[in-house]
PDB file of C-alpha atoms in Angstrom:
ATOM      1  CA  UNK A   2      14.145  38.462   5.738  1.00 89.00           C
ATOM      2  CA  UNK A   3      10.765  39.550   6.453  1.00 97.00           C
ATOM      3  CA  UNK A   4       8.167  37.094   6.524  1.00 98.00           C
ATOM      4  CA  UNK A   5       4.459  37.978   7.024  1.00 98.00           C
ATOM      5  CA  UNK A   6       1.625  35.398   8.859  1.00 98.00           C
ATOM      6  CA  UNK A   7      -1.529  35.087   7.446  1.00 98.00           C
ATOM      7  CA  UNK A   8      -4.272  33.513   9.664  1.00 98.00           C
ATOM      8  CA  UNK A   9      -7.923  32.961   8.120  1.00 97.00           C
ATOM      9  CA  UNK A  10     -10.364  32.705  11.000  1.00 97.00           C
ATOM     10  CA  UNK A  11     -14.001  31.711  10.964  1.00 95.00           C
ATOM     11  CA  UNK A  12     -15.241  31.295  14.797  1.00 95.00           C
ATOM     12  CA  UNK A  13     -12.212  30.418  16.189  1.00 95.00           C
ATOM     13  CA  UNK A  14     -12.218  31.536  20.007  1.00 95.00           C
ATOM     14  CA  UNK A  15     -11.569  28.412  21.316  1.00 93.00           C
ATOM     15  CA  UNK A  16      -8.409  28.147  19.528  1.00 94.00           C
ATOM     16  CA  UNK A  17      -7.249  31.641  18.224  1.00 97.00           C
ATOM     17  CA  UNK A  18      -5.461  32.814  21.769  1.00 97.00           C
ATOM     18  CA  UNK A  19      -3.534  29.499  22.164  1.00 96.00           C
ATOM     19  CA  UNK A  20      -1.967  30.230  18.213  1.00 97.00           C
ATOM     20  CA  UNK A  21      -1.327  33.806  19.025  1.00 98.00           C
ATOM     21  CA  UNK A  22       0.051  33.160  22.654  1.00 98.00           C
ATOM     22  CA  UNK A  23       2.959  31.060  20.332  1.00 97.00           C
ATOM     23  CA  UNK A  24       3.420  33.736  18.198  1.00 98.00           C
ATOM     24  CA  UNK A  25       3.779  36.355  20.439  1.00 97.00           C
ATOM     25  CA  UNK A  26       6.719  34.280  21.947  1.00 97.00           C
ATOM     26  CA  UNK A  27       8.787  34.819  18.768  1.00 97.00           C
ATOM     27  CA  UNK A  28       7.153  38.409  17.817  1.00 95.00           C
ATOM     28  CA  UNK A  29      10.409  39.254  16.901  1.00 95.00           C
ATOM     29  CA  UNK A  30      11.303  37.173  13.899  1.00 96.00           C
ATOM     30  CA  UNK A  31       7.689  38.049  12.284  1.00 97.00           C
ATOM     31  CA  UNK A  32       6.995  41.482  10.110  1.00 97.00           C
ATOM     32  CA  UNK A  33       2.846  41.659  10.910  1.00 98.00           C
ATOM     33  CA  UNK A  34       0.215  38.933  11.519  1.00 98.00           C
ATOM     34  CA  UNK A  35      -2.481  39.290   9.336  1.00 98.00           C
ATOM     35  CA  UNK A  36      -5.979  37.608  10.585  1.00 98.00           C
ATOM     36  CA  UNK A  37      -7.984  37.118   7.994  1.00 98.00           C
ATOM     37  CA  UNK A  38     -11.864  37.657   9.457  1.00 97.00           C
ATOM     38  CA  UNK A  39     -14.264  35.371   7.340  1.00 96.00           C
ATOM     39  CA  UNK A  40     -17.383  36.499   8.901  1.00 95.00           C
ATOM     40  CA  UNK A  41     -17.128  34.693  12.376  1.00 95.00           C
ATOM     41  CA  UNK A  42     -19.538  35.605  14.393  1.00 95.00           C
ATOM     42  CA  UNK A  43     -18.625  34.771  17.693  1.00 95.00           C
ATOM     43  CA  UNK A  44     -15.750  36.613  19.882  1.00 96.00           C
ATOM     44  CA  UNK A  45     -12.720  36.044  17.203  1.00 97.00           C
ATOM     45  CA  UNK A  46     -12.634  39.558  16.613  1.00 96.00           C
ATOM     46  CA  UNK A  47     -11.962  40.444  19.918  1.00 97.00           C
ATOM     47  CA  UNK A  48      -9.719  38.356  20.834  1.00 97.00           C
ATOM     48  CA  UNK A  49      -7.135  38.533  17.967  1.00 97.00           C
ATOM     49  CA  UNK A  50      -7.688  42.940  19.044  1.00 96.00           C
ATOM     50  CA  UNK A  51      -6.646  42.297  22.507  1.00 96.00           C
ATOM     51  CA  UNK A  52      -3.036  40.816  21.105  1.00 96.00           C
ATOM     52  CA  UNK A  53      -2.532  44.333  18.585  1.00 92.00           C
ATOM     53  CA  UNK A  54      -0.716  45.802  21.759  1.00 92.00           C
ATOM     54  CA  UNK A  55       2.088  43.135  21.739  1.00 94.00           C
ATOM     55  CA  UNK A  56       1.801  42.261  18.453  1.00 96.00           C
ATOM     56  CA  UNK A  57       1.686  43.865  14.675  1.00 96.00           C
ATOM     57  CA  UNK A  58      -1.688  42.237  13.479  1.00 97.00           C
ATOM     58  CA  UNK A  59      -3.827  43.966  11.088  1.00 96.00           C
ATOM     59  CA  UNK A  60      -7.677  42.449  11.314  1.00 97.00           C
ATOM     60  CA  UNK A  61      -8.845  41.989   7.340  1.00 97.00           C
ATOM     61  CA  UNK A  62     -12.509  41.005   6.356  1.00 97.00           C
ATOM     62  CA  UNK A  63     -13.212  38.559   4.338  1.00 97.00           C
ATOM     63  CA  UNK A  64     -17.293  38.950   3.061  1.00 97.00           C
ATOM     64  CA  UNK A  65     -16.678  36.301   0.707  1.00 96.00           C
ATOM     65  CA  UNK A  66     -17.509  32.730   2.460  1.00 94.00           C
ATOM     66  CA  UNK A  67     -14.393  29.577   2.134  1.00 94.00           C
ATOM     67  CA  UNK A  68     -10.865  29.514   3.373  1.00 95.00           C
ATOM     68  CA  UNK A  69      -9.551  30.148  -0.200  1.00 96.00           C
ATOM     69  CA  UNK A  70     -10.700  33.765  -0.158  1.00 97.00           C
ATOM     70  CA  UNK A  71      -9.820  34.328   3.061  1.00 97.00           C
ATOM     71  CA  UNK A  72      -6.207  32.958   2.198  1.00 97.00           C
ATOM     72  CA  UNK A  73      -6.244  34.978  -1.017  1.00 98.00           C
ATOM     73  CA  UNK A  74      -6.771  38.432   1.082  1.00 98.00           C
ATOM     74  CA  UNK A  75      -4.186  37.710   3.458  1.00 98.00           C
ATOM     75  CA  UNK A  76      -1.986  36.771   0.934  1.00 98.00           C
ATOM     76  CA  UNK A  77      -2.650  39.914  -1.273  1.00 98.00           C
ATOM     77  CA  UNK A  78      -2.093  41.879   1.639  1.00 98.00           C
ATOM     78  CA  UNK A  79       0.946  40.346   2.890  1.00 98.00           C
ATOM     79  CA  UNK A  80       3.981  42.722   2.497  1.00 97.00           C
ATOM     80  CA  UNK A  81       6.635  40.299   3.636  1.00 97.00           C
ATOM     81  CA  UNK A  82       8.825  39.024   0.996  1.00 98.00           C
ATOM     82  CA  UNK A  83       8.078  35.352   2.904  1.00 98.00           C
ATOM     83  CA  UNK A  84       4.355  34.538   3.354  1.00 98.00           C
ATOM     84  CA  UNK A  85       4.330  32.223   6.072  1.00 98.00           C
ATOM     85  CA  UNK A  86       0.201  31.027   6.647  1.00 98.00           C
ATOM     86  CA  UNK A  87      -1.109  28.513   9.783  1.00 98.00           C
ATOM     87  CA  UNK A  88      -4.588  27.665  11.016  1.00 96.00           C
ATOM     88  CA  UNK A  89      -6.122  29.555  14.182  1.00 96.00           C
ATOM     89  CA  UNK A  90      -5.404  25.795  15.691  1.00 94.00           C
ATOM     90  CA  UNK A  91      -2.084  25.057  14.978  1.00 96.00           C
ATOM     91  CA  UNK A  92       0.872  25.987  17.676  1.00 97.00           C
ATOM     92  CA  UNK A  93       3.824  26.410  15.944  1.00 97.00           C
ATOM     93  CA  UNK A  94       7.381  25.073  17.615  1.00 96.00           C
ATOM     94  CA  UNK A  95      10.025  27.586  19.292  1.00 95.00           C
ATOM     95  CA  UNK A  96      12.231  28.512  16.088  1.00 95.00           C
ATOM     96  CA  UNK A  97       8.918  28.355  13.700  1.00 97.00           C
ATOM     97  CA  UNK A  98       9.738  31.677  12.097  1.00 97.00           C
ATOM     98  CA  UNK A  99      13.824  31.153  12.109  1.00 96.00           C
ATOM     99  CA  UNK A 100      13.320  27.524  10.807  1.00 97.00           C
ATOM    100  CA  UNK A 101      11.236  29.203   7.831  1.00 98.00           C
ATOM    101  CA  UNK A 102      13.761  32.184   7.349  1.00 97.00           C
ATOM    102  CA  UNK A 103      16.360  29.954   7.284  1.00 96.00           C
ATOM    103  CA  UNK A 104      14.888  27.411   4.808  1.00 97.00           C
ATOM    104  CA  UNK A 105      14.587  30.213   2.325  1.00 98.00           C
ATOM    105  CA  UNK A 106      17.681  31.654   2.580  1.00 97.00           C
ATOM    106  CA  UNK A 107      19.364  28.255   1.468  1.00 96.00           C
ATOM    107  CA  UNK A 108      16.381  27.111  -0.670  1.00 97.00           C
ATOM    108  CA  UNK A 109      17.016  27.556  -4.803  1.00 96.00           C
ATOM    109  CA  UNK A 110      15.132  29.847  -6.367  1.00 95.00           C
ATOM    110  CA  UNK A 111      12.437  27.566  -8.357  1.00 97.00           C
ATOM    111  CA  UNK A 112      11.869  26.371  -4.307  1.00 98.00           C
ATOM    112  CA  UNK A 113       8.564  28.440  -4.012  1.00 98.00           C
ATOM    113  CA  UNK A 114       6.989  26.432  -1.219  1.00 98.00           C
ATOM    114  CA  UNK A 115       7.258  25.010   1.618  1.00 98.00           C
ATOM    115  CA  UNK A 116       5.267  23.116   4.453  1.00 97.00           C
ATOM    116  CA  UNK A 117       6.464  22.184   7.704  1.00 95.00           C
ATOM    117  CA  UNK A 118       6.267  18.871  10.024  1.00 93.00           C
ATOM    118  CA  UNK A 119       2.976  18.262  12.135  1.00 93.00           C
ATOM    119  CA  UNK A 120       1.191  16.379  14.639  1.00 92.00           C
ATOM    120  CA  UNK A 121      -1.689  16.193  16.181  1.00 91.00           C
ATOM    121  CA  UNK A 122      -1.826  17.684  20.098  1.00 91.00           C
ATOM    122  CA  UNK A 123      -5.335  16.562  20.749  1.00 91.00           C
ATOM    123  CA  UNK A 124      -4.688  13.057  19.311  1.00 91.00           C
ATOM    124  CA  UNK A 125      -3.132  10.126  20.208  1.00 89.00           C
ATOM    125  CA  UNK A 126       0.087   9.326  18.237  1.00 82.00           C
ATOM    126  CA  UNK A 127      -0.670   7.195  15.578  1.00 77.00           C
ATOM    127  CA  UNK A 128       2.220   6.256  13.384  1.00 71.00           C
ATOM    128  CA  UNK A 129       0.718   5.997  10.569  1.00 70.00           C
ATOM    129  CA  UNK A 130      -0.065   9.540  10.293  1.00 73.00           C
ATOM    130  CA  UNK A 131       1.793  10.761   6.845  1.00 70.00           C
ATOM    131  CA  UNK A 132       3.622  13.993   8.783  1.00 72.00           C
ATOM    132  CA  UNK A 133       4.684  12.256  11.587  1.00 77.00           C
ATOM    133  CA  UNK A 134       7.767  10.428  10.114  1.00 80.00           C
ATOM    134  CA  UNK A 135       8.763  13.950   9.818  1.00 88.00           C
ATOM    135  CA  UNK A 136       8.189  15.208  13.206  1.00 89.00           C
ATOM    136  CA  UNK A 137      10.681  15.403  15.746  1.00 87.00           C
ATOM    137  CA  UNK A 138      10.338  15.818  19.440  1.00 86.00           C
ATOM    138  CA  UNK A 139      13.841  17.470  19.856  1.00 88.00           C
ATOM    139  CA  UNK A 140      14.300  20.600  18.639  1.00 87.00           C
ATOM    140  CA  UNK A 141      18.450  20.217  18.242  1.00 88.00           C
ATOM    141  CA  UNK A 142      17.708  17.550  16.358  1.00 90.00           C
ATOM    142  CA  UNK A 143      14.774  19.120  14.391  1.00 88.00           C
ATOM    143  CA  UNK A 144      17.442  21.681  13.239  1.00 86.00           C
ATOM    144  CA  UNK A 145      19.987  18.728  11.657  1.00 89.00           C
ATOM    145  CA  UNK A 146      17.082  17.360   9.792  1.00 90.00           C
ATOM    146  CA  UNK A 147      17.072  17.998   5.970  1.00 93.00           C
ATOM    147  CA  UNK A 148      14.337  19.077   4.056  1.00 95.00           C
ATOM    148  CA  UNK A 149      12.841  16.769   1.428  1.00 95.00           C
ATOM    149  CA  UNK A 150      10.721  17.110  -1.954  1.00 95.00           C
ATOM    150  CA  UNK A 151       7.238  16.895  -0.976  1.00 94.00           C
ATOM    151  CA  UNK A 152       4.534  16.720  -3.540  1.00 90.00           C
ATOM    152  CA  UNK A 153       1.922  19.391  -2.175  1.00 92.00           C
ATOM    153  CA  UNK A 154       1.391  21.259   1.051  1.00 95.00           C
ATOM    154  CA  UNK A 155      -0.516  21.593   3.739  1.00 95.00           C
ATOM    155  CA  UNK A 156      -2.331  25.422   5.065  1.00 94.00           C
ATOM    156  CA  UNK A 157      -2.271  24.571   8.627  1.00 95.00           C
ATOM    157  CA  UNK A 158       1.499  24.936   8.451  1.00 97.00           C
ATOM    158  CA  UNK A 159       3.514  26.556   5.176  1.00 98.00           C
ATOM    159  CA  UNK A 160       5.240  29.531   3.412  1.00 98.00           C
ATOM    160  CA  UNK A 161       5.507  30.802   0.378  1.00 98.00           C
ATOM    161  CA  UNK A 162       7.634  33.313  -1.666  1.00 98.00           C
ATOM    162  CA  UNK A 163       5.528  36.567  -1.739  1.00 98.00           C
ATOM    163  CA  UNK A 164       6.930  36.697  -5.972  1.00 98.00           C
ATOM    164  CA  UNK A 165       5.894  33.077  -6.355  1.00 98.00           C
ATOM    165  CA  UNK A 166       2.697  33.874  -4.809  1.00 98.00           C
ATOM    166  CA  UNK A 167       2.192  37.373  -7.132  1.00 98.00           C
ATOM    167  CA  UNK A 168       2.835  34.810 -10.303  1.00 97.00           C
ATOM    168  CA  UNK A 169       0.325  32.201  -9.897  1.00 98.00           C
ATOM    169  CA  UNK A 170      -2.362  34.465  -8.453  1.00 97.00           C
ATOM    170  CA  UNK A 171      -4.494  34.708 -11.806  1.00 96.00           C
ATOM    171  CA  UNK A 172      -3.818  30.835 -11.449  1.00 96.00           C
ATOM    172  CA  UNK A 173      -5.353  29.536  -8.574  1.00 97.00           C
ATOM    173  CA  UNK A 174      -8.896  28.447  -8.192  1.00 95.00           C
ATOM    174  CA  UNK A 175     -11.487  30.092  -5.870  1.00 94.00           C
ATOM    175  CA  UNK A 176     -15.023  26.835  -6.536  1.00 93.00           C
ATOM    176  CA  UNK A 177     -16.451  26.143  -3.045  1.00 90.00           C
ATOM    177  CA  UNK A 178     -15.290  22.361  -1.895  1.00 91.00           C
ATOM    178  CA  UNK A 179     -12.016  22.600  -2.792  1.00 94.00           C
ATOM    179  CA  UNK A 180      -8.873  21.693  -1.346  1.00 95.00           C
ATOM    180  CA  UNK A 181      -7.351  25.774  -1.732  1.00 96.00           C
ATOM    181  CA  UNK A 182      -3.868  24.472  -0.280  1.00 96.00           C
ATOM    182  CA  UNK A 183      -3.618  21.348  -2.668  1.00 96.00           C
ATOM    183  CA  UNK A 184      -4.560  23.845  -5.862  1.00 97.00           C
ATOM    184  CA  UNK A 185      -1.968  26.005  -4.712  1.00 98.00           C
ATOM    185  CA  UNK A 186       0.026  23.317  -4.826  1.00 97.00           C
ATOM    186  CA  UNK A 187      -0.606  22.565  -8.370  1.00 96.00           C
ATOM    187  CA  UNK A 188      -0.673  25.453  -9.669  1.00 97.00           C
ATOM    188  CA  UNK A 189       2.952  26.073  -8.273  1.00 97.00           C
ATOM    189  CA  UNK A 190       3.669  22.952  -9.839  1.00 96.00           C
ATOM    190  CA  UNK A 191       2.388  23.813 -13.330  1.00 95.00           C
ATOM    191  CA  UNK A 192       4.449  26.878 -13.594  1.00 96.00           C
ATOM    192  CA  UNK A 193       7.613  25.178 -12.845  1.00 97.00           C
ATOM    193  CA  UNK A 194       8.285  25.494  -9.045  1.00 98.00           C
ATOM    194  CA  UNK A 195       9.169  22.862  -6.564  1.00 97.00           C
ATOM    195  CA  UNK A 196       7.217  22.306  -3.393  1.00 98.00           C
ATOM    196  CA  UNK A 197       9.164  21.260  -0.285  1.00 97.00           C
ATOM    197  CA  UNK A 198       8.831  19.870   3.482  1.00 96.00           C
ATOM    198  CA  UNK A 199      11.286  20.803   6.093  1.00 96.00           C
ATOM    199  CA  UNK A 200      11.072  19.458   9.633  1.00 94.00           C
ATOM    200  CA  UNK A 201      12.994  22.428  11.079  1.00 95.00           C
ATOM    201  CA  UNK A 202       9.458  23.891  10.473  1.00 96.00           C
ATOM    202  CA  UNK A 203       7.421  22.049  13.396  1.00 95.00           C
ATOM    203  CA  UNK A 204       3.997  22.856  14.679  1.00 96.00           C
ATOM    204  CA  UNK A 205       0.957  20.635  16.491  1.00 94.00           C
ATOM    205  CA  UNK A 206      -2.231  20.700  14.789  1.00 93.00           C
ATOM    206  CA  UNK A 207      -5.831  19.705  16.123  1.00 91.00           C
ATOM    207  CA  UNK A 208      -6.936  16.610  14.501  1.00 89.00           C
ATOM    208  CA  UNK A 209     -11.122  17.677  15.157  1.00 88.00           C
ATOM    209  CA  UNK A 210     -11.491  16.616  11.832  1.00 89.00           C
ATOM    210  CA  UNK A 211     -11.045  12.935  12.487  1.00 89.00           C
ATOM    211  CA  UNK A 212     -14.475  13.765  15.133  1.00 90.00           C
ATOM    212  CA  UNK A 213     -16.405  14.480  12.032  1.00 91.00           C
ATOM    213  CA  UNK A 214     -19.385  12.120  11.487  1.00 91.00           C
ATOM    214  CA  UNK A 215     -18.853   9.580   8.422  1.00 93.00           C
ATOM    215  CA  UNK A 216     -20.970  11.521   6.240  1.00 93.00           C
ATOM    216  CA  UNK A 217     -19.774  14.765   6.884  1.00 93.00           C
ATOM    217  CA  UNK A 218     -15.783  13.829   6.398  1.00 94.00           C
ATOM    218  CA  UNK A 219     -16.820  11.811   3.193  1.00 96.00           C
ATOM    219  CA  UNK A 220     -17.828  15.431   1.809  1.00 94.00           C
ATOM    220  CA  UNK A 221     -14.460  16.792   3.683  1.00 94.00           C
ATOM    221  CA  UNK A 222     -12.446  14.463   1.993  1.00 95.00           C
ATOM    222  CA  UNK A 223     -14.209  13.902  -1.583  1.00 96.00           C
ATOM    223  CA  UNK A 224     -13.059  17.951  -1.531  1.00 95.00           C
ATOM    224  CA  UNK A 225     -10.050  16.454  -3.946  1.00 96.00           C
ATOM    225  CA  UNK A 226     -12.235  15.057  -6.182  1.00 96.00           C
ATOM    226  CA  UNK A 227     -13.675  18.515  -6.906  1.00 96.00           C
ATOM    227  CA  UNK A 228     -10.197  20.135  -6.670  1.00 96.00           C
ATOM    228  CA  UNK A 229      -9.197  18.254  -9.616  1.00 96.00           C
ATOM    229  CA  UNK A 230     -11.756  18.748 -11.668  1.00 95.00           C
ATOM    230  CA  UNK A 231     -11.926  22.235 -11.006  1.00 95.00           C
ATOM    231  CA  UNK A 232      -7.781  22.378 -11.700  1.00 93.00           C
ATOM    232  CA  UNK A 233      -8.980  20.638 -14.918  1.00 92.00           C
ATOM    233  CA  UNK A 234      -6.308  17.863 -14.316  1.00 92.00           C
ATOM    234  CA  UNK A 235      -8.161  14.552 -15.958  1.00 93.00           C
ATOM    235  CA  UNK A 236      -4.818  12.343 -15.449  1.00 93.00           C
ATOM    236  CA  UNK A 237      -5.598  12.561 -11.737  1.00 93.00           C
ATOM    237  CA  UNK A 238      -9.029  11.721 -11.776  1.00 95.00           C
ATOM    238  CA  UNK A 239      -8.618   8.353 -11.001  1.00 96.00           C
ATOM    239  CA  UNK A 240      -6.061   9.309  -8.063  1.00 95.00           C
ATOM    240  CA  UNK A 241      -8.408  11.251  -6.551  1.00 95.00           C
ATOM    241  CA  UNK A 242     -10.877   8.511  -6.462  1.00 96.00           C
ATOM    242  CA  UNK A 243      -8.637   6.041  -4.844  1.00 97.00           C
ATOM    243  CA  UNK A 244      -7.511   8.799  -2.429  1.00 95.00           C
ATOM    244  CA  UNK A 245     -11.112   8.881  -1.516  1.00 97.00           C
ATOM    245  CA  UNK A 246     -11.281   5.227  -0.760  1.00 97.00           C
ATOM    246  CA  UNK A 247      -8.014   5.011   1.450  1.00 94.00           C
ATOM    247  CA  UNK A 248      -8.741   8.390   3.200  1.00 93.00           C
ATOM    248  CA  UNK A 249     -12.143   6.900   4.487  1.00 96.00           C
ATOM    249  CA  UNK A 250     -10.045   3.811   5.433  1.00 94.00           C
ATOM    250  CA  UNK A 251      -8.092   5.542   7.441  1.00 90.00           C
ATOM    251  CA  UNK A 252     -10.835   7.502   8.654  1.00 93.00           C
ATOM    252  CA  UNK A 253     -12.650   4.650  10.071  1.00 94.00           C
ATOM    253  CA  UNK A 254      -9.174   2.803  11.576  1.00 91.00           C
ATOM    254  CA  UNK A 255      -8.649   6.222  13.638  1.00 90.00           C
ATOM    255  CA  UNK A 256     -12.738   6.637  14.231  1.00 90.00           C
ATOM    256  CA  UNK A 257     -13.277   4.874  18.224  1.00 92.00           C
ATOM    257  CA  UNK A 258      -9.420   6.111  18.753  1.00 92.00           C
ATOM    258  CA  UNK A 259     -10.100   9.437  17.977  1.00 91.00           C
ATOM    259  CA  UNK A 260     -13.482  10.219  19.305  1.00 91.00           C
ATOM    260  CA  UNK A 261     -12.662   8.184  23.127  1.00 93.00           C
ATOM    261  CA  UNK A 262      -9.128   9.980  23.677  1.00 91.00           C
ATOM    262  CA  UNK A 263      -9.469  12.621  25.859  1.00 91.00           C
ATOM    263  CA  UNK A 264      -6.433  15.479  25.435  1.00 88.00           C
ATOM    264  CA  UNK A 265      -6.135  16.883  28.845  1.00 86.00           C
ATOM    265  CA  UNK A 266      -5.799  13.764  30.586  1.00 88.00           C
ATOM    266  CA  UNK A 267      -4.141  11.743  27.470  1.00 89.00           C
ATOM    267  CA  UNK A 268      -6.139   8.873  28.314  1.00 91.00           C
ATOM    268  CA  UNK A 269      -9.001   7.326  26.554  1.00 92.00           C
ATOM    269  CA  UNK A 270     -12.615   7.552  27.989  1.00 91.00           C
ATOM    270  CA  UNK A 271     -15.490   5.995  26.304  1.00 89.00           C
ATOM    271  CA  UNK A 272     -18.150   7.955  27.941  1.00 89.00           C
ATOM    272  CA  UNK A 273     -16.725  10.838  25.135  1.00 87.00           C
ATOM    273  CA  UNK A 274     -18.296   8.185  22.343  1.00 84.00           C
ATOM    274  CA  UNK A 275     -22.014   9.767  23.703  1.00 82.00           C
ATOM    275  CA  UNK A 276     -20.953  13.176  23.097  1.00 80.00           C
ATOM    276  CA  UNK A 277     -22.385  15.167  20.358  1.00 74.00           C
ATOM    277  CA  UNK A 278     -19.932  16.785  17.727  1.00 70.00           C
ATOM    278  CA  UNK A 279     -20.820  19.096  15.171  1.00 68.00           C
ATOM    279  CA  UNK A 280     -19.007  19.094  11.808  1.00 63.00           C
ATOM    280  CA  UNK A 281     -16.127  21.391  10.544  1.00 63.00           C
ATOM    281  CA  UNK A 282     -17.080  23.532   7.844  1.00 66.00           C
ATOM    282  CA  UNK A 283     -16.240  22.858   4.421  1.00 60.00           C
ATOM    283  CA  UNK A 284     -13.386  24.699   3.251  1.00 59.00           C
TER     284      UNK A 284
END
């Protein structure tokens, strides 16, 4: 089964080696990496170039600003009959690309999607978090863990059919400030596939959203609001709304946690509350 990798980048040398170094570990179980440029500026580029020598990437630019066309090229250009797709921060788990090979080979056909356990690496635990119930720290264990129906998923760690892909294409909405991978979801949905999550399919994900000021993850997460409408889905208005509500809850019960805990030493320090952080991007 040959399963392609789509990456969409946007100034991501901090992170992009780290996600490649992973990769390259299990180069053998993927068909080509596709990194999908979205006009980063800094050394992105050349970084993901200096990996073409172990590893079959193909660079593709993306003019058009937002995640969602950057996905949407990738995707397009994937030739793998699996479409496997993580951030430039996630690290995927030893067996990432076996645990998704494996998931579609004994997945039913309608199964079009699927998204994979996570946790944050530069977090502390919290076990609230909605993925970590999934996550498992052993990988023989990982393995004996079913997968489960799972209403949407996530881009930072999922795969698609290529053909399930090719059908909803005309389907799937490119607005700025929207959720892309939710949509996808949706519109996966609407045609009559299932969705799935399989813990088999691990990877740690940076939580640098949660250092967002107020204002600026308000706008992050009121994305859903905007996803809806622009999905035209009015029964899930009010939804949205009250996913607003308990996602700044959240928000502000991780807030001191998140911005004091310093990752390399897995401690907290409060002299990290006087640092300055900038805001993600919008997708």
């Amino acid at each position: 089964m040959q399963i392609s990798l789509v990456i969409p980048v946007f100034n991501e040398e901090a992170t992009i080696a780290r996600a490649l170094d992973r990769v390259l570990v299990q180069r053998d179980a993927v068909h080509e990496v596709l990194v999908c440029d979205n006009n980063s500026t800094d050394r992105t580029r050349a970084i993901v170039e200096e990996y073409a020598a172990h590893l079959p990437i193909r660079v593709i630019d993306v003019p058009v600003q937002g995640t969602v066309h950057a996905r949407n090229a990738g995707f397009d250009a994937a030739t793998g009959e699996i479409i496997a797709r993580i951030d430039a921060d996630a690290l995927i788990e030893p067996g990432w690309f076996d645990a998704v090979a494996s998931f579609f080979e004994a997945a039913d056909e309608d199964v079009a999607a699927v998204t994979g356990a996570m946790i944050h690496f530069d977090m502390p635990r919290f076990r609230f978090d909605p993925f970590v119930r999934y996550y498992v720290d052993d990988p023989a264990e990982r393995k004996r863990c079913e997968p489960v129906q799972f209403a949407t998923i996530v881009g930072s760690n999922m795969a698609i059919r290529r053909k399930a892909w090719m059908s909803v294409r005309g389907a799937v909405n490119t607005a700025p400030g929207i959720w892309e991978d939710v949509d996808l979801a949706w519109a996966l949905v609407e045609s009559g596939y299932r969705t799935m999550l399989s813990p088999a399919m691990a990877a740690q994900v940076s939580g640098r959203r949660l250092l967002d000021p107020p204002r600026a993850y308000y706008r992050y997460t009121r994305s859903v609001v905007t996803t809806v409408r622009e999905r035209g889905r009015a029964d899930l208005q009010l939804a949205a709304r009250v996913h607003v509500v308990l996602s700044m809850v959240n928000y502000f019960v991780r807030y001191f946690p998140a911005r004091t805990w310093d990752p390399v030493e897995r401690r907290y320090d409060w002299r990290l509350l006087r640092l300055e952080r900038e805001a993600r991007p919008i997708p």
